[in-house]
Amino acid sequence: MAGAAAAAARSVVPTERFAARTAGMTASEIRALFAVASRPEVVSLAGGMPNLAALPLDSLAVEVADLISRDGQVALQYGSAQGVPALREQICEVMALEGIRADPDDVVVTVGSQMALDLVTRIFCDPGDVVLAEGPSYVGALGSFAAYQAQVVHVAMDEHGLVPELLREALQTLATQGITPKFLYTIPNFHNPAGVTLAVERRAEVLEICTTYGVGVVEDNPYGLLGFSGRTYPALRSLDRDVVYLGSFSKTFASGLRVGWALVPPAVRDRLVLAAESATLCPPSFTQMLVSRYLAGHEWRTQIKTFAEAYRDRRDALLQALETYLPDGCTWNVPDGGFYVWLTVPEGVDTKAMLPRAVTARVAYASGTGFYADGFGSRQLRLSYCYPTPERITEGVRRLAGVLEAELDVMRTFGSSARQVGPAPRNGPQTPSPHTP
Amino acid sequence: MAGAAAAAARSVVPTERFAARTAGMTASEIRALFAVASRPEVVSLAGGMPNLAALPLDSLAVEVADLISRDGQVALQYGSAQGVPALREQICEVMALEGIRADPDDVVVTVGSQMALDLVTRIFCDPGDVVLAEGPSYVGALGSFAAYQAQVVHVAMDEHGLVPELLREALQTLATQGITPKFLYTIPNFHNPAGVTLAVERRAEVLEICTTYGVGVVEDNPYGLLGFSGRTYPALRSLDRDVVYLGSFSKTFASGLRVGWALVPPAVRDRLVLAAESATLCPPSFTQMLVSRYLAGHEWRTQIKTFAEAYRDRRDALLQALETYLPDGCTWNVPDGGFYVWLTVPEGVDTKAMLPRAVTARVAYASGTGFYADGFGSRQLRLSYCYPTPERITEGVRRLAGVLEAELDVMRTFGSSARQVGPAPRNGPQTPSPHTP
C-alpha cells in the first residue's frame, strides 16, 4: 500500500528543515537532571513553584462548582482574545496597589505572564534586534528573546537594583554602534534571580535614561505584592504610561490557572491582541472567570499577606542556614520579598559543573549561567526558598555546604583551577553586586 | 518630578519600532463589525462557536469541585511544559478512533490546537518560507503563517477535498523555482471553511506526493469525530508516522478550556516542547486535569454523538433554507460533518463589500477573502451552522437571501460590476469545487 511505502520511505526530519530560530532554543541546565532532581529525597532549591498550602481549597471548590452550574455555557465557551472584561477591570484594581492608573481596555489577559512576554517580544523584535536586561535575568525571558533571535545586552545591578550609570553607559556604547535597543526588560521588585529591588529613587532616572535614548521599557512584576515588610513600591508604569507592564496571578493566587496579563499603551494594544489571537485564539474563559470570582468573593489581599508571611519564614530559614553552614568565601543578598537568594561561591568553583554532584548529594539549585545570555554566572547560583518547608530548606543548605566543602577540598589538594587571590573573604550577606564576577 | 517629565516627553510608539512581522498581522474582516454583529438581534452565521447546550453541567460541577478538593495542590500548581501525563495517555485513546497508534511521549498538550499550529510554524518556518494550504483554508492558520512571515501557496479542492494532481503541479512549479515548501497544512475532515472531506483513496496519494518532494505534512483535525454518518476516516497520521497531527477538545468537549495537542515525531518533539515552554511555560494544569477526569468518568463517546446529531439537525435546517430562499446562481456544498457550508454567490457580488449591508439586515457571515492569503474568495462566504438554533438559521438565511436579491437588483439596474456570462446557473448544491472562481 502506498501509505505504508510512504511511511517507510520518509526519514526523520533533517535539522536543516527547522527554522533558524530553533538554534537559540536550548533546554535549561536543570532539565537534564530533572528526573533525578524531582525525586522526593532531593531537596529542591531549584524551582520557582509557589507554595499553595495556604489556599482555601474547600471554598474554591464551592466557587468553581457554582461557576460551572451557573455560567458553564460561558465559562466553557470561546471568549475574546483580549480576555474577560470583568477580570480586566479587577486587574486594574490589583495594579492600583502599586500606584498604577489604568483603563481595562488597555489590559490584555494572557496564559501566564510568560505568554505576555513572548508576545511583546514577538511584536517588537526582529532577528538581530537588541534587548537590554539586568544581569542576571529571568531565564524564561532569555528563552523568549532567544526564540525571536533578539540579542541580549546585560546591565549589572547592585544591592539597589539596576545601576542607572551602567544603563547609560550601555546605551551610549550601543549608540556609537548605531544600535537602539528595542526595550529594557526589567524586574524591579524582588528580582528573579537576584533577589534585589530597584531603589525608589532610581526609578524615575531609569525611565528618563530610556526616554533619552528612545528605548521602550518592559516592566515584569510577578512578585511586587509579596514584600516581607508589607510595603509596595511604585511601579515604573505608575511613573510613565508608555511602559509595558506585565503582571501575573501565578504567585499571588494559583500558577496552575496560568492567568497573567499585559498592560500596554493603546498604540501597542491592537497588535498585541492580534498576536495573542494567532497564538491561542483566546485565553481559557474558565480559568479567567475563576480568578474573577476569587477576586470578587475572597479576601485576596489577606491571602497574599498569608503567602508573604510563609515566604518570609522560609527566607529566614534559608538565610540562617547559609550563615550556619556555608564555607568561607560565599556571599549572598538578603531579599525583602519574593522567592530567591542569589549566591556567589568561592572563586574556582563552577556551579554548573558542581550541579550533578549536588543532586547526588540530594540537593538541587539553579546554576548561574542559565540566567545570563553571555556565559557569565559560573560562580553564581540561585536558591529558591518558596516551596520546601523551613526544615527541608535547612537540610538542603547543609547538604549544599557539604558539596561546596568537598569542591574546595579537591581544589586545595590539587590546586587545579583555584586562583586564590589573598585570603578568602568572610562569608555572609554582603554588598556589592549580585553580579560580582 | 523626573518621572512626570519623562511621561510627558515620551510619545506613542512609532510604527517602525515594531517588528517587521507585525505588518502581516491584520484583523479578521468581521472584527470591525463585531460590536454590531454580536447584538442578539443579529443571526450570526459567522462564528465557529461550538454548541455546548448538551453538556452535562451538573455532573461537571461535581467533578470540578472534587478536582479542587482532592487534587487542588496539583491542579493549581505549575506542571510540565509537555502536559499532564495521564491526559497524554487518554489523548492517544481518542486518536485511536481514527486509526492512530501513538506513544504518549510524542504528545504535546497546548492551549487549544491554535497554539500547536502557532508553535509548529515557529519551529519550522523562517521568514519567506513557503507553506502549502488548501484554498480556502482556516483563517487562524493563515494568521499564524503570516505572523511568522511564511508565504502561503494555495492548492484547490473539489468535492473530494484536496486535488492530488493540483498538489503535484504546485510542487513541480515551486521546484522549478528552487523552492521546497516547509509543509502542507491540511484539514482532511469536514474542512474549515470548505466543508469537504478528503476522499480516503486520495490520502495515501497526498502523502506520497509530499514524500516525493520532501515536504512535511501538518494534519489539523478538530472535526474528525463529528461526522453525521457516524463514520470516521483514517487520519493521515495513521498512514504515515512522520505526519504532524493537531487535535483539539474544543469541538468535542469544551472550547473554553483551551485544551488541544500536537502529536509529533520524536525528532520534532523536543524542539516543540522548548518552544511551548517559551510561549507559556506550561499549559494550565487545572483545565488539563478537568479534561482528563471528564474522559475517565463520563461517556464522552456518547456525548460526541449527541453533539454530532445536533449539528446534523442544524446543517439540515441550513441546507433546506438555502434551497428555499437563495436566488439563482448560488452554489454550495453538502457537508457530512463539522460546522461549515461554503457558498459561492452570483458573479458580480462581492461578499466583503456586502457584509455591512448583511449585518444591517441582521445576519452575519464570514466573507471569503479572509480564507485566502492571496485575495481570492470575493465571491465566496462561509456559513456556520454550529451555534444558532435551526429556527434562527432559517431566519438568517431568509435575511441573507434578501440582501443578495437587493445586490442583484442593483446590479441589474445599473449593470455596474456585473459581468453576466450566459444565463445564471440554477442554484443548489453542486460540483465542482468550492474554489470555483
PDB file of C-alpha atoms in Angstrom, chain B residues 56-307:
ATOM      1  CA  PRO B  56     -23.880  17.814  31.472  1.00  0.00           C
ATOM      2  CA  LEU B  57     -23.103  20.897  33.561  1.00  0.00           C
ATOM      3  CA  ASP B  58     -24.342  19.469  36.845  1.00  0.00           C
ATOM      4  CA  SER B  59     -22.095  16.450  36.795  1.00  0.00           C
ATOM      5  CA  LEU B  60     -19.218  18.598  35.559  1.00  0.00           C
ATOM      6  CA  ALA B  61     -19.739  20.912  38.520  1.00  0.00           C
ATOM      7  CA  VAL B  62     -19.410  17.960  40.895  1.00  0.00           C
ATOM      8  CA  GLU B  63     -16.337  16.749  39.027  1.00  0.00           C
ATOM      9  CA  VAL B  64     -14.541  20.064  39.134  1.00  0.00           C
ATOM     10  CA  ALA B  65     -15.296  20.637  42.810  1.00  0.00           C
ATOM     11  CA  ASP B  66     -13.850  17.232  43.590  1.00  0.00           C
ATOM     12  CA  LEU B  67     -10.804  18.037  41.461  1.00  0.00           C
ATOM     13  CA  ILE B  68     -10.081  21.136  43.554  1.00  0.00           C
ATOM     14  CA  SER B  69     -10.854  19.455  46.892  1.00  0.00           C
ATOM     15  CA  ARG B  70      -8.757  16.364  46.280  1.00  0.00           C
ATOM     16  CA  ASP B  71      -6.069  17.416  43.829  1.00  0.00           C
ATOM     17  CA  GLY B  72      -6.078  21.201  44.215  1.00  0.00           C
ATOM     18  CA  GLN B  73      -2.421  21.383  45.192  1.00  0.00           C
ATOM     19  CA  VAL B  74      -1.501  19.811  41.856  1.00  0.00           C
ATOM     20  CA  ALA B  75      -4.268  21.323  39.696  1.00  0.00           C
ATOM     21  CA  LEU B  76      -3.450  24.871  40.817  1.00  0.00           C
ATOM     22  CA  GLN B  77       0.315  24.434  40.506  1.00  0.00           C
ATOM     23  CA  TYR B  78       2.712  24.693  37.553  1.00  0.00           C
ATOM     24  CA  GLY B  79       3.001  21.482  35.567  1.00  0.00           C
ATOM     25  CA  SER B  80       5.207  20.078  32.846  1.00  0.00           C
ATOM     26  CA  ALA B  81       5.606  22.028  29.603  1.00  0.00           C
ATOM     27  CA  GLN B  82       4.630  18.911  27.664  1.00  0.00           C
ATOM     28  CA  GLY B  83       1.351  18.439  29.513  1.00  0.00           C
ATOM     29  CA  VAL B  84      -0.189  16.185  32.162  1.00  0.00           C
ATOM     30  CA  PRO B  85       0.977  12.565  31.570  1.00  0.00           C
ATOM     31  CA  ALA B  86      -2.420  10.945  32.275  1.00  0.00           C
ATOM     32  CA  LEU B  87      -4.108  13.220  29.757  1.00  0.00           C
ATOM     33  CA  ARG B  88      -1.476  12.463  27.129  1.00  0.00           C
ATOM     34  CA  GLU B  89      -2.289   8.778  27.505  1.00  0.00           C
ATOM     35  CA  GLN B  90      -6.019   9.460  27.117  1.00  0.00           C
ATOM     36  CA  ILE B  91      -5.350  11.581  24.045  1.00  0.00           C
ATOM     37  CA  CYS B  92      -3.784   8.505  22.462  1.00  0.00           C
ATOM     38  CA  GLU B  93      -7.048   6.630  23.083  1.00  0.00           C
ATOM     39  CA  VAL B  94      -9.004   9.431  21.415  1.00  0.00           C
ATOM     40  CA  MET B  95      -6.712   9.362  18.390  1.00  0.00           C
ATOM     41  CA  ALA B  96      -7.036   5.581  18.165  1.00  0.00           C
ATOM     42  CA  LEU B  97     -10.622   6.150  16.968  1.00  0.00           C
ATOM     43  CA  GLU B  98      -9.119   7.380  13.712  1.00  0.00           C
ATOM     44  CA  GLY B  99      -6.579   4.624  13.390  1.00  0.00           C
ATOM     45  CA  ILE B 100      -3.622   6.356  15.022  1.00  0.00           C
ATOM     46  CA  ARG B 101      -1.176   4.366  17.117  1.00  0.00           C
ATOM     47  CA  ALA B 102       0.839   6.785  19.184  1.00  0.00           C
ATOM     48  CA  ASP B 103       3.133   6.968  22.177  1.00  0.00           C
ATOM     49  CA  PRO B 104       2.050   9.456  24.897  1.00  0.00           C
ATOM     50  CA  ASP B 105       5.681  10.633  24.934  1.00  0.00           C
ATOM     51  CA  ASP B 106       5.126  12.119  21.477  1.00  0.00           C
ATOM     52  CA  VAL B 107       2.062  14.141  22.506  1.00  0.00           C
ATOM     53  CA  VAL B 108       2.475  17.800  23.482  1.00  0.00           C
ATOM     54  CA  VAL B 109      -0.577  19.405  25.120  1.00  0.00           C
ATOM     55  CA  THR B 110      -1.208  23.004  24.053  1.00  0.00           C
ATOM     56  CA  VAL B 111      -3.596  25.891  24.798  1.00  0.00           C
ATOM     57  CA  GLY B 112      -6.017  24.878  22.065  1.00  0.00           C
ATOM     58  CA  SER B 113      -4.736  23.416  18.814  1.00  0.00           C
ATOM     59  CA  GLN B 114      -4.231  27.019  17.678  1.00  0.00           C
ATOM     60  CA  MET B 115      -1.182  27.125  19.924  1.00  0.00           C
ATOM     61  CA  ALA B 116       0.090  23.856  18.459  1.00  0.00           C
ATOM     62  CA  LEU B 117      -0.276  25.343  14.979  1.00  0.00           C
ATOM     63  CA  ASP B 118       1.480  28.527  16.018  1.00  0.00           C
ATOM     64  CA  LEU B 119       4.377  26.629  17.588  1.00  0.00           C
ATOM     65  CA  VAL B 120       4.760  24.208  14.696  1.00  0.00           C
ATOM     66  CA  THR B 121       5.051  27.240  12.415  1.00  0.00           C
ATOM     67  CA  ARG B 122       7.518  28.791  14.844  1.00  0.00           C
ATOM     68  CA  ILE B 123       9.881  25.833  14.783  1.00  0.00           C
ATOM     69  CA  PHE B 124       9.652  25.168  11.035  1.00  0.00           C
ATOM     70  CA  CYS B 125       9.227  28.492   9.261  1.00  0.00           C
ATOM     71  CA  ASP B 126      11.804  31.172   8.601  1.00  0.00           C
ATOM     72  CA  PRO B 127      10.579  34.409   7.020  1.00  0.00           C
ATOM     73  CA  GLY B 128       9.922  33.830   3.325  1.00  0.00           C
ATOM     74  CA  ASP B 129       9.455  30.077   3.658  1.00  0.00           C
ATOM     75  CA  VAL B 130       6.577  28.616   1.692  1.00  0.00           C
ATOM     76  CA  VAL B 131       3.706  26.659   3.213  1.00  0.00           C
ATOM     77  CA  LEU B 132       1.062  24.855   1.150  1.00  0.00           C
ATOM     78  CA  ALA B 133      -2.556  25.007   2.253  1.00  0.00           C
ATOM     79  CA  GLU B 134      -5.893  24.197   0.760  1.00  0.00           C
ATOM     80  CA  GLY B 135      -7.647  27.119  -0.893  1.00  0.00           C
ATOM     81  CA  PRO B 136      -9.634  28.239   1.051  1.00  0.00           C
ATOM     82  CA  SER B 137      -8.013  27.459   4.409  1.00  0.00           C
ATOM     83  CA  TYR B 138      -8.563  28.042   8.117  1.00  0.00           C
ATOM     84  CA  VAL B 139      -8.229  31.737   8.910  1.00  0.00           C
ATOM     85  CA  GLY B 140      -6.363  31.069  12.167  1.00  0.00           C
ATOM     86  CA  ALA B 141      -3.736  29.074  10.305  1.00  0.00           C
ATOM     87  CA  LEU B 142      -3.257  31.854   7.776  1.00  0.00           C
ATOM     88  CA  GLY B 143      -2.851  34.221  10.740  1.00  0.00           C
ATOM     89  CA  SER B 144      -0.077  32.116  12.260  1.00  0.00           C
ATOM     90  CA  PHE B 145       1.687  31.711   8.920  1.00  0.00           C
ATOM     91  CA  ALA B 146       1.576  35.488   8.432  1.00  0.00           C
ATOM     92  CA  ALA B 147       2.854  36.091  11.969  1.00  0.00           C
ATOM     93  CA  TYR B 148       5.988  34.105  11.106  1.00  0.00           C
ATOM     94  CA  GLN B 149       6.212  35.714   7.655  1.00  0.00           C
ATOM     95  CA  ALA B 150       5.711  32.435   5.815  1.00  0.00           C
ATOM     96  CA  GLN B 151       4.178  32.617   2.346  1.00  0.00           C
ATOM     97  CA  VAL B 152       1.114  30.547   1.575  1.00  0.00           C
ATOM     98  CA  VAL B 153       0.571  28.800  -1.741  1.00  0.00           C
ATOM     99  CA  HIS B 154      -2.987  27.525  -2.035  1.00  0.00           C
ATOM    100  CA  VAL B 155      -3.937  24.219  -3.644  1.00  0.00           C
ATOM    101  CA  ALA B 156      -7.536  23.874  -4.800  1.00  0.00           C
ATOM    102  CA  MET B 157     -10.056  21.318  -3.594  1.00  0.00           C
ATOM    103  CA  ASP B 158     -13.007  19.702  -5.289  1.00  0.00           C
ATOM    104  CA  GLU B 159     -15.892  17.893  -3.618  1.00  0.00           C
ATOM    105  CA  HIS B 160     -13.467  15.131  -2.570  1.00  0.00           C
ATOM    106  CA  GLY B 161     -11.065  17.537  -0.915  1.00  0.00           C
ATOM    107  CA  LEU B 162      -7.531  18.471  -1.924  1.00  0.00           C
ATOM    108  CA  VAL B 163      -6.854  17.511  -5.570  1.00  0.00           C
ATOM    109  CA  PRO B 164      -3.691  15.384  -5.723  1.00  0.00           C
ATOM    110  CA  GLU B 165      -2.941  16.382  -9.301  1.00  0.00           C
ATOM    111  CA  LEU B 166      -3.020  20.065  -8.391  1.00  0.00           C
ATOM    112  CA  LEU B 167      -0.801  19.409  -5.374  1.00  0.00           C
ATOM    113  CA  ARG B 168       1.740  17.721  -7.632  1.00  0.00           C
ATOM    114  CA  GLU B 169       1.571  20.595 -10.116  1.00  0.00           C
ATOM    115  CA  ALA B 170       2.081  23.186  -7.397  1.00  0.00           C
ATOM    116  CA  LEU B 171       5.110  21.338  -6.043  1.00  0.00           C
ATOM    117  CA  GLN B 172       6.544  20.956  -9.530  1.00  0.00           C
ATOM    118  CA  THR B 173       6.152  24.661 -10.244  1.00  0.00           C
ATOM    119  CA  LEU B 174       7.786  25.548  -6.929  1.00  0.00           C
ATOM    120  CA  ALA B 175      10.596  23.057  -7.583  1.00  0.00           C
ATOM    121  CA  THR B 176      11.462  24.808 -10.850  1.00  0.00           C
ATOM    122  CA  GLN B 177      11.925  27.948  -8.748  1.00  0.00           C
ATOM    123  CA  GLY B 178      14.152  26.030  -6.341  1.00  0.00           C
ATOM    124  CA  ILE B 179      11.516  26.156  -3.614  1.00  0.00           C
ATOM    125  CA  THR B 180      10.684  23.273  -1.281  1.00  0.00           C
ATOM    126  CA  PRO B 181       7.731  24.212   0.918  1.00  0.00           C
ATOM    127  CA  LYS B 182       8.217  23.544   4.630  1.00  0.00           C
ATOM    128  CA  PHE B 183       4.963  21.640   4.891  1.00  0.00           C
ATOM    129  CA  LEU B 184       1.479  21.061   3.550  1.00  0.00           C
ATOM    130  CA  TYR B 185      -1.112  22.267   6.048  1.00  0.00           C
ATOM    131  CA  THR B 186      -4.316  20.300   5.533  1.00  0.00           C
ATOM    132  CA  ILE B 187      -7.689  19.809   7.226  1.00  0.00           C
ATOM    133  CA  PRO B 188      -8.744  16.466   5.797  1.00  0.00           C
ATOM    134  CA  ASN B 189     -12.100  16.054   7.562  1.00  0.00           C
ATOM    135  CA  PHE B 190     -15.115  18.376   7.330  1.00  0.00           C
ATOM    136  CA  HIS B 191     -12.904  21.210   6.201  1.00  0.00           C
ATOM    137  CA  ASN B 192     -12.984  24.707   7.647  1.00  0.00           C
ATOM    138  CA  PRO B 193     -14.282  26.626   5.741  1.00  0.00           C
ATOM    139  CA  ALA B 194     -14.968  24.440   2.697  1.00  0.00           C
ATOM    140  CA  GLY B 195     -16.969  21.701   4.417  1.00  0.00           C
ATOM    141  CA  VAL B 196     -15.487  18.927   2.242  1.00  0.00           C
ATOM    142  CA  THR B 197     -13.646  15.750   3.290  1.00  0.00           C
ATOM    143  CA  LEU B 198     -10.535  14.344   1.654  1.00  0.00           C
ATOM    144  CA  ALA B 199     -11.529  11.098  -0.068  1.00  0.00           C
ATOM    145  CA  VAL B 200      -9.986   8.067   1.584  1.00  0.00           C
ATOM    146  CA  GLU B 201      -8.494   6.884  -1.697  1.00  0.00           C
ATOM    147  CA  ARG B 202      -6.650  10.197  -2.050  1.00  0.00           C
ATOM    148  CA  ARG B 203      -4.984  10.096   1.346  1.00  0.00           C
ATOM    149  CA  ALA B 204      -2.079   7.810   0.584  1.00  0.00           C
ATOM    150  CA  GLU B 205      -1.522   9.637  -2.689  1.00  0.00           C
ATOM    151  CA  VAL B 206      -1.286  13.029  -0.983  1.00  0.00           C
ATOM    152  CA  LEU B 207       1.273  11.612   1.453  1.00  0.00           C
ATOM    153  CA  GLU B 208       3.247  10.019  -1.349  1.00  0.00           C
ATOM    154  CA  ILE B 209       3.423  13.254  -3.317  1.00  0.00           C
ATOM    155  CA  CYS B 210       4.667  15.119  -0.255  1.00  0.00           C
ATOM    156  CA  THR B 211       7.265  12.425   0.396  1.00  0.00           C
ATOM    157  CA  THR B 212       8.487  12.610  -3.187  1.00  0.00           C
ATOM    158  CA  TYR B 213       9.049  16.333  -2.895  1.00  0.00           C
ATOM    159  CA  GLY B 214      10.467  16.202   0.639  1.00  0.00           C
ATOM    160  CA  VAL B 215       7.604  18.212   2.087  1.00  0.00           C
ATOM    161  CA  GLY B 216       6.260  17.649   5.607  1.00  0.00           C
ATOM    162  CA  VAL B 217       2.556  17.262   6.363  1.00  0.00           C
ATOM    163  CA  VAL B 218       0.661  19.022   9.140  1.00  0.00           C
ATOM    164  CA  GLU B 219      -2.772  17.463   9.628  1.00  0.00           C
ATOM    165  CA  ASP B 220      -5.294  19.602  11.505  1.00  0.00           C
ATOM    166  CA  ASN B 221      -8.264  17.560  12.644  1.00  0.00           C
ATOM    167  CA  PRO B 222     -10.606  19.324  15.069  1.00  0.00           C
ATOM    168  CA  TYR B 223     -13.800  17.989  13.496  1.00  0.00           C
ATOM    169  CA  GLY B 224     -12.922  14.372  12.616  1.00  0.00           C
ATOM    170  CA  LEU B 225     -15.196  12.792  15.241  1.00  0.00           C
ATOM    171  CA  LEU B 226     -18.148  14.993  14.299  1.00  0.00           C
ATOM    172  CA  GLY B 227     -19.268  13.103  11.197  1.00  0.00           C
ATOM    173  CA  PHE B 228     -23.015  12.882  10.602  1.00  0.00           C
ATOM    174  CA  SER B 229     -22.969   9.307   9.367  1.00  0.00           C
ATOM    175  CA  GLY B 230     -21.103   8.141  12.475  1.00  0.00           C
ATOM    176  CA  ARG B 231     -18.227   7.237  10.205  1.00  0.00           C
ATOM    177  CA  THR B 232     -14.637   8.247  10.938  1.00  0.00           C
ATOM    178  CA  TYR B 233     -11.827   8.447   8.396  1.00  0.00           C
ATOM    179  CA  PRO B 234      -8.293   7.122   8.728  1.00  0.00           C
ATOM    180  CA  ALA B 235      -6.079  10.016   9.808  1.00  0.00           C
ATOM    181  CA  LEU B 236      -3.157  10.837   7.552  1.00  0.00           C
ATOM    182  CA  ARG B 237      -1.044  10.223  10.658  1.00  0.00           C
ATOM    183  CA  SER B 238      -2.376   6.642  10.750  1.00  0.00           C
ATOM    184  CA  LEU B 239      -0.771   6.101   7.339  1.00  0.00           C
ATOM    185  CA  ASP B 240       2.499   7.885   7.996  1.00  0.00           C
ATOM    186  CA  ARG B 241       4.239   8.345  11.353  1.00  0.00           C
ATOM    187  CA  ASP B 242       6.090  11.458  10.162  1.00  0.00           C
ATOM    188  CA  VAL B 243       2.885  13.479   9.865  1.00  0.00           C
ATOM    189  CA  VAL B 244       2.479  16.219  12.480  1.00  0.00           C
ATOM    190  CA  TYR B 245      -1.069  15.791  13.801  1.00  0.00           C
ATOM    191  CA  LEU B 246      -3.056  18.500  15.587  1.00  0.00           C
ATOM    192  CA  GLY B 247      -6.083  17.673  17.715  1.00  0.00           C
ATOM    193  CA  SER B 248      -8.451  19.557  19.995  1.00  0.00           C
ATOM    194  CA  PHE B 249     -11.111  19.137  22.659  1.00  0.00           C
ATOM    195  CA  SER B 250     -12.705  22.451  21.647  1.00  0.00           C
ATOM    196  CA  LYS B 251     -15.354  20.871  19.436  1.00  0.00           C
ATOM    197  CA  THR B 252     -15.780  17.504  21.153  1.00  0.00           C
ATOM    198  CA  PHE B 253     -15.906  18.785  24.736  1.00  0.00           C
ATOM    199  CA  ALA B 254     -15.445  22.454  25.661  1.00  0.00           C
ATOM    200  CA  SER B 255     -13.656  25.215  23.766  1.00  0.00           C
ATOM    201  CA  GLY B 256     -13.389  27.481  26.833  1.00  0.00           C
ATOM    202  CA  LEU B 257     -10.913  25.101  28.455  1.00  0.00           C
ATOM    203  CA  ARG B 258      -8.485  25.626  25.564  1.00  0.00           C
ATOM    204  CA  VAL B 259      -7.036  22.139  25.534  1.00  0.00           C
ATOM    205  CA  GLY B 260      -5.546  20.898  22.296  1.00  0.00           C
ATOM    206  CA  TRP B 261      -2.485  18.922  21.340  1.00  0.00           C
ATOM    207  CA  ALA B 262       0.132  18.050  18.771  1.00  0.00           C
ATOM    208  CA  LEU B 263       1.331  14.530  18.058  1.00  0.00           C
ATOM    209  CA  VAL B 264       4.770  14.810  16.516  1.00  0.00           C
ATOM    210  CA  PRO B 265       7.678  12.585  15.504  1.00  0.00           C
ATOM    211  CA  PRO B 266      10.336  12.262  18.246  1.00  0.00           C
ATOM    212  CA  ALA B 267      12.749  14.386  16.190  1.00  0.00           C
ATOM    213  CA  VAL B 268      10.308  17.291  16.413  1.00  0.00           C
ATOM    214  CA  ARG B 269       9.085  16.806  19.967  1.00  0.00           C
ATOM    215  CA  ASP B 270      11.999  18.266  21.922  1.00  0.00           C
ATOM    216  CA  ARG B 271      12.011  21.451  19.878  1.00  0.00           C
ATOM    217  CA  LEU B 272       8.248  21.754  20.182  1.00  0.00           C
ATOM    218  CA  VAL B 273       8.404  21.406  23.968  1.00  0.00           C
ATOM    219  CA  LEU B 274      11.108  24.079  24.176  1.00  0.00           C
ATOM    220  CA  ALA B 275       9.006  26.389  22.026  1.00  0.00           C
ATOM    221  CA  ALA B 276       5.971  25.694  24.227  1.00  0.00           C
ATOM    222  CA  GLU B 277       8.000  26.491  27.318  1.00  0.00           C
ATOM    223  CA  SER B 278       8.989  29.886  25.998  1.00  0.00           C
ATOM    224  CA  ALA B 279       5.387  30.542  24.887  1.00  0.00           C
ATOM    225  CA  THR B 280       3.507  29.796  28.145  1.00  0.00           C
ATOM    226  CA  LEU B 281       5.874  27.823  30.469  1.00  0.00           C
ATOM    227  CA  CYS B 282       3.192  25.128  30.650  1.00  0.00           C
ATOM    228  CA  PRO B 283      -0.489  24.725  29.751  1.00  0.00           C
ATOM    229  CA  PRO B 284      -2.896  25.179  32.680  1.00  0.00           C
ATOM    230  CA  SER B 285      -2.779  22.101  34.910  1.00  0.00           C
ATOM    231  CA  PHE B 286      -6.329  22.745  36.039  1.00  0.00           C
ATOM    232  CA  THR B 287      -8.011  22.581  32.632  1.00  0.00           C
ATOM    233  CA  GLN B 288      -5.945  19.570  31.590  1.00  0.00           C
ATOM    234  CA  MET B 289      -6.885  17.664  34.728  1.00  0.00           C
ATOM    235  CA  LEU B 290     -10.538  18.532  34.214  1.00  0.00           C
ATOM    236  CA  VAL B 291     -10.450  17.149  30.668  1.00  0.00           C
ATOM    237  CA  SER B 292      -8.668  14.067  31.970  1.00  0.00           C
ATOM    238  CA  ARG B 293     -11.361  13.457  34.599  1.00  0.00           C
ATOM    239  CA  TYR B 294     -14.082  14.054  32.049  1.00  0.00           C
ATOM    240  CA  LEU B 295     -12.590  11.453  29.711  1.00  0.00           C
ATOM    241  CA  ALA B 296     -12.146   8.981  32.564  1.00  0.00           C
ATOM    242  CA  GLY B 297     -15.532   9.417  34.202  1.00  0.00           C
ATOM    243  CA  HIS B 298     -18.027  10.387  31.515  1.00  0.00           C
ATOM    244  CA  GLU B 299     -19.492   8.753  28.447  1.00  0.00           C
ATOM    245  CA  TRP B 300     -17.565  11.079  26.155  1.00  0.00           C
ATOM    246  CA  ARG B 301     -18.154   8.996  23.031  1.00  0.00           C
ATOM    247  CA  THR B 302     -21.912   9.206  23.574  1.00  0.00           C
ATOM    248  CA  GLN B 303     -21.588  12.934  24.227  1.00  0.00           C
ATOM    249  CA  ILE B 304     -19.812  13.413  20.892  1.00  0.00           C
ATOM    250  CA  LYS B 305     -22.645  11.524  19.151  1.00  0.00           C
ATOM    251  CA  THR B 306     -25.140  13.861  20.819  1.00  0.00           C
ATOM    252  CA  PHE B 307     -23.160  16.862  19.613  1.00  0.00           C
TER     253      PHE B 307
END
